[in-house]
Structure formats: C-alpha cells, structure tokens
C-alpha cells in the first residue's frame, strides 16, 4: 500500500521515492505526498520524475497517477515527487475553514442536512437542504469561526483506524471530526474567513467559503 506522507507531514513539498507499479500511463509509488481528490478536497498539482501529473485517483487505499504516454518510468526507479505548494496551502486553509463552518452549522440548525462539499484552491462550498436563506446566520457563523481561528489552536490530525486508513482532525475543546484531508497545524493559518450565499434551487442552500 502506498504510504501517504501527506498525512504525517502535509507541509512536505518534495519527496524522493520509488515506482512500485507501471501500467501504461498509470504509475504507483511506494510513498507519496501527492494528494488525490478525496473527501471533497481537490487533488494536488505537480510532477513525478519531472513529468506533470495529469490525474491522480484514489483506488481503495491506493493512489494511481496518470502521466503522459512518453513517461518511460520503470518499476523500482527512484523518482522525485514535487507538488505546487501554493495550491496545496490554499486547499488546506479552505478545507479547514469549511470544516469549521460545517460544524457550526450542524450545531446551530437542528436537522440540517449536508448534500455536498467541495474544496477548490479559490473557494470552498457547502451545500445543504434548508427551507430558507442562511444569510441571516452569516455574521454569527463568521464571528464564531473567526474566534476559533484567532485562538490559533493546534489542529491534531491522526489515524482513527490505520488499517482502514480512517483519519480524524481534532481541535481540543471544540471538535473531533472524521476527515481524510490534509490539515493545517494551527487554526490561525486559516486567516480571515468570509461567507457568501448561493441559492442552488428550491430548499437548497450553498455557503461559499473564502479565506484572505
Ligand atoms: Zn474534511
């Protein structure tokens, strides 16, 4: 199984490792820092052995990387993995900002249901079924989330079940949440949080989350 070093150290931007599988344009690695789309968090951008990664896909507990057909990499070959740190850091800041808002919405609105979540490098979004506009809650949600951010508390990411590759993040005294994403070390790294409403249809509410 590919060892996912993006969990143990999400701040790593370069890694030397070995190719374990080559299946045409698809390769797999012994260890990786290159995150594949999962839990709503978009994948990283970067290179393996100098070749741009065209796609990264989770397959059970494995990650398969799609390279160009001329990659020429062989099993056992030593390669350098590099990720676009600016993109990854934006994804981590927005991911944790969205986690804060989600947890606060669950606590504030009884019976609210999350129907979607996506973390891109420019914004995150959370979709809910709810019969009315959520805008009246925004100043309260923003203030509560910003208060947690400004505490600059430690975010503890850990395995809940290593065999199943299940992870959690925890801010002591606030929450412990199942999530397999890549997380910041401290809440203060989120920065300033901003919310925007987007009505995506009858009885559905979208909260767009931005960080500055
Ligand atoms: Zn998450």
Short mmCIF file of C-alpha atoms and ligand atoms in Angstrom, two decimals:
data_model
loop_
_atom_site.label_atom_id
_atom_site.label_comp_id
_atom_site.label_asym_id
_atom_site.label_seq_id
_atom_site.Cartn_x
_atom_site.Cartn_y
_atom_site.Cartn_z
CA UNK A 1 0.00 0.00 0.00
CA UNK A 2 1.27 3.48 -0.88
CA UNK A 3 2.40 5.26 2.29
CA UNK A 4 0.62 8.60 2.41
CA UNK A 5 3.13 11.08 3.77
CA UNK A 6 0.73 13.96 3.04
CA UNK A 7 -1.00 12.88 6.25
CA UNK A 8 2.02 12.62 8.56
CA UNK A 9 3.54 15.85 7.17
CA UNK A 10 1.17 17.87 4.96
CA UNK A 11 3.87 20.58 4.65
CA UNK A 12 6.25 18.37 2.61
CA UNK A 13 6.59 19.70 -0.97
CA UNK A 14 9.27 17.38 -2.36
CA UNK A 15 9.82 13.65 -1.88
CA UNK A 16 12.21 11.07 -3.33
CA UNK A 17 10.60 7.65 -3.58
CA UNK A 18 10.35 4.59 -5.85
CA UNK A 19 7.92 3.49 -8.54
CA UNK A 20 6.16 0.29 -7.50
CA UNK A 21 3.73 -0.23 -10.40
CA UNK A 22 3.69 0.76 -14.08
CA UNK A 23 0.54 0.07 -16.09
CA UNK A 24 0.91 2.03 -19.32
CA UNK A 25 0.45 5.70 -18.39
CA UNK A 26 -0.56 4.82 -14.84
CA UNK A 27 2.05 4.52 -12.12
CA UNK A 28 2.00 3.91 -8.38
CA UNK A 29 4.56 4.88 -5.75
CA UNK A 30 5.98 3.40 -2.55
CA UNK A 31 5.31 6.63 -0.64
CA UNK A 32 3.61 9.83 -1.75
CA UNK A 33 3.00 13.47 -0.86
CA UNK A 34 0.69 13.97 -3.88
CA UNK A 35 -2.96 14.14 -2.74
CA UNK A 36 -5.67 12.63 -4.96
CA UNK A 37 -9.24 14.02 -4.94
CA UNK A 38 -10.94 12.77 -1.78
CA UNK A 39 -13.43 13.96 0.82
CA UNK A 40 -14.30 16.88 -1.46
CA UNK A 41 -10.71 18.20 -1.46
CA UNK A 42 -9.30 18.67 -4.96
CA UNK A 43 -6.07 16.94 -5.91
CA UNK A 44 -2.63 18.49 -5.89
CA UNK A 45 -0.76 19.76 -8.94
CA UNK A 46 2.83 18.78 -9.57
CA UNK A 47 5.28 16.37 -11.14
CA UNK A 48 6.60 12.84 -10.69
CA UNK A 49 10.07 12.16 -12.10
CA UNK A 50 9.77 15.52 -13.88
CA UNK A 51 6.53 14.50 -15.65
CA UNK A 52 3.38 16.58 -14.95
CA UNK A 53 0.71 14.55 -13.17
CA UNK A 54 -2.33 14.59 -15.45
CA UNK A 55 -4.64 12.89 -12.97
CA UNK A 56 -4.47 11.32 -9.52
CA UNK A 57 -7.15 8.88 -8.48
CA UNK A 58 -7.84 7.02 -5.29
CA UNK A 59 -8.40 3.31 -5.82
CA UNK A 60 -9.30 1.75 -2.47
CA UNK A 61 -6.33 2.57 -0.25
CA UNK A 62 -4.06 3.01 -3.30
CA UNK A 63 -3.38 6.11 -5.42
CA UNK A 64 -2.89 5.82 -9.19
CA UNK A 65 -1.13 8.64 -11.04
CA UNK A 66 -1.72 9.29 -14.73
CA UNK A 67 1.32 10.60 -16.62
CA UNK A 68 1.89 11.31 -20.31
CA UNK A 69 2.39 8.25 -22.52
CA UNK A 70 6.10 9.01 -23.01
CA UNK A 71 6.96 8.87 -19.28
CA UNK A 72 9.25 5.82 -19.67
CA UNK A 73 9.40 5.21 -15.91
CA UNK A 74 10.15 1.66 -14.77
CA UNK A 75 9.28 -0.34 -11.64
CA UNK A 76 11.89 0.23 -8.92
CA UNK A 77 13.04 3.53 -10.44
CA UNK A 78 13.84 6.31 -7.98
CA UNK A 79 11.76 9.42 -8.70
CA UNK A 80 11.26 12.89 -7.24
CA UNK A 81 7.70 13.96 -6.47
CA UNK A 82 7.06 17.71 -6.34
CA UNK A 83 3.77 19.45 -5.50
CA UNK A 84 2.59 23.03 -6.11
CA UNK A 85 2.77 24.30 -2.52
CA UNK A 86 0.74 27.50 -3.07
CA UNK A 87 -2.18 25.43 -4.38
CA UNK A 88 -1.91 22.87 -1.62
CA UNK A 89 -1.73 25.51 1.13
CA UNK A 90 -4.82 27.26 -0.25
CA UNK A 91 -6.64 23.91 -0.29
CA UNK A 92 -5.62 23.26 3.35
CA UNK A 93 -6.72 26.74 4.52
CA UNK A 94 -10.06 26.48 2.72
CA UNK A 95 -10.60 22.88 3.81
CA UNK A 96 -10.28 23.75 7.47
CA UNK A 97 -12.36 26.92 7.07
CA UNK A 98 -15.13 24.78 5.53
CA UNK A 99 -14.84 22.22 8.34
CA UNK A 100 -15.33 24.98 10.94
CA UNK A 101 -18.40 26.36 9.20
CA UNK A 102 -19.88 22.89 8.70
CA UNK A 103 -19.50 22.01 12.37
CA UNK A 104 -21.01 25.37 13.44
CA UNK A 105 -23.96 24.97 11.03
CA UNK A 106 -24.67 21.49 12.42
CA UNK A 107 -24.67 22.91 15.94
CA UNK A 108 -26.87 25.87 15.01
CA UNK A 109 -29.51 24.27 12.77
CA UNK A 110 -31.20 21.16 14.06
CA UNK A 111 -31.92 18.63 11.34
CA UNK A 112 -29.93 20.41 8.65
CA UNK A 113 -28.53 18.01 6.06
CA UNK A 114 -25.29 18.47 4.13
CA UNK A 115 -25.80 17.41 0.49
CA UNK A 116 -22.43 18.40 -0.92
CA UNK A 117 -19.00 19.86 -0.21
CA UNK A 118 -16.11 20.81 -2.46
CA UNK A 119 -12.74 22.39 -1.74
CA UNK A 120 -11.03 24.14 -4.62
CA UNK A 121 -8.00 26.43 -4.42
CA UNK A 122 -10.03 29.65 -4.73
CA UNK A 123 -13.04 28.81 -2.56
CA UNK A 124 -14.84 26.02 -0.76
CA UNK A 125 -18.54 25.34 -0.88
CA UNK A 126 -21.01 23.56 1.38
CA UNK A 127 -24.48 22.57 0.16
CA UNK A 128 -27.41 21.96 2.48
CA UNK A 129 -31.08 21.18 2.31
CA UNK A 130 -32.72 24.02 4.22
CA UNK A 131 -36.02 25.78 3.57
CA UNK A 132 -34.82 29.38 3.95
CA UNK A 133 -31.87 31.64 3.27
CA UNK A 134 -28.90 31.08 5.56
CA UNK A 135 -27.64 34.64 5.09
CA UNK A 136 -29.12 35.87 8.42
CA UNK A 137 -26.76 33.46 10.20
CA UNK A 138 -23.62 34.54 8.39
CA UNK A 139 -22.39 37.20 10.78
CA UNK A 140 -22.86 34.84 13.76
CA UNK A 141 -21.17 31.89 11.96
CA UNK A 142 -18.32 34.08 10.72
CA UNK A 143 -17.70 35.53 14.20
CA UNK A 144 -17.73 32.08 15.85
CA UNK A 145 -15.39 30.60 13.24
CA UNK A 146 -13.07 33.62 13.34
CA UNK A 147 -12.88 33.34 17.15
CA UNK A 148 -11.62 29.74 16.82
CA UNK A 149 -9.18 30.79 14.11
CA UNK A 150 -7.88 33.68 16.19
CA UNK A 151 -7.23 31.34 19.13
CA UNK A 152 -4.54 29.81 16.88
CA UNK A 153 -5.25 26.42 18.46
CA UNK A 154 -3.43 23.24 17.47
CA UNK A 155 -5.15 21.01 14.90
CA UNK A 156 -4.37 17.37 15.63
CA UNK A 157 -4.66 15.08 12.60
CA UNK A 158 -4.37 11.38 13.34
CA UNK A 159 -5.44 7.90 12.36
CA UNK A 160 -8.68 6.68 13.87
CA UNK A 161 -8.09 3.32 12.15
CA UNK A 162 -4.78 2.90 10.30
CA UNK A 163 -5.75 -0.38 8.67
CA UNK A 164 -8.85 1.18 7.16
CA UNK A 165 -6.93 4.40 6.55
CA UNK A 166 -9.52 6.40 8.51
CA UNK A 167 -8.40 9.75 9.88
CA UNK A 168 -9.71 12.48 12.13
CA UNK A 169 -8.85 16.08 12.88
CA UNK A 170 -9.27 17.49 16.38
CA UNK A 171 -9.23 20.92 17.99
CA UNK A 172 -9.29 20.24 21.71
CA UNK A 173 -12.32 21.65 23.45
CA UNK A 174 -14.08 22.24 20.11
CA UNK A 175 -14.47 19.08 17.98
CA UNK A 176 -13.01 15.80 16.73
CA UNK A 177 -14.18 15.06 13.20
CA UNK A 178 -13.63 12.17 10.75
CA UNK A 179 -11.78 13.51 7.69
CA UNK A 180 -9.09 12.16 5.36
CA UNK A 181 -7.97 15.53 4.03
CA UNK A 182 -4.67 17.33 4.58
CA UNK A 183 -4.84 19.73 7.50
CA UNK A 184 -3.06 22.80 8.81
CA UNK A 185 -1.06 22.59 12.05
CA UNK A 186 -2.87 25.54 13.69
CA UNK A 187 -6.24 27.24 13.26
CA UNK A 188 -4.61 30.66 12.91
CA UNK A 189 -3.26 29.67 9.48
CA UNK A 190 -6.78 29.90 8.03
CA UNK A 191 -6.60 33.74 8.13
CA UNK A 192 -9.76 35.82 7.68
CA UNK A 193 -12.88 33.86 6.78
CA UNK A 194 -15.68 35.20 4.57
CA UNK A 195 -19.01 33.63 3.62
CA UNK A 196 -21.23 34.11 0.59
CA UNK A 197 -24.65 32.68 -0.07
CA UNK A 198 -25.66 30.99 -3.27
CA UNK A 199 -29.17 29.66 -3.78
CA UNK A 200 -28.86 26.45 -5.79
CA UNK A 201 -32.54 25.61 -6.06
CA UNK A 202 -35.69 25.25 -4.04
CA UNK A 203 -34.95 24.17 -0.47
CA UNK A 204 -31.18 24.07 -1.13
CA UNK A 205 -28.65 26.48 0.26
CA UNK A 206 -24.99 26.84 -0.71
CA UNK A 207 -22.44 28.54 1.53
CA UNK A 208 -19.31 29.61 -0.33
CA UNK A 209 -16.30 29.94 1.97
CA UNK A 210 -13.39 32.27 1.19
CA UNK A 211 -10.18 32.98 3.14
CA UNK A 212 -7.98 36.08 2.96
ZN1 LIG B 1 -12.60 17.34 5.68
#
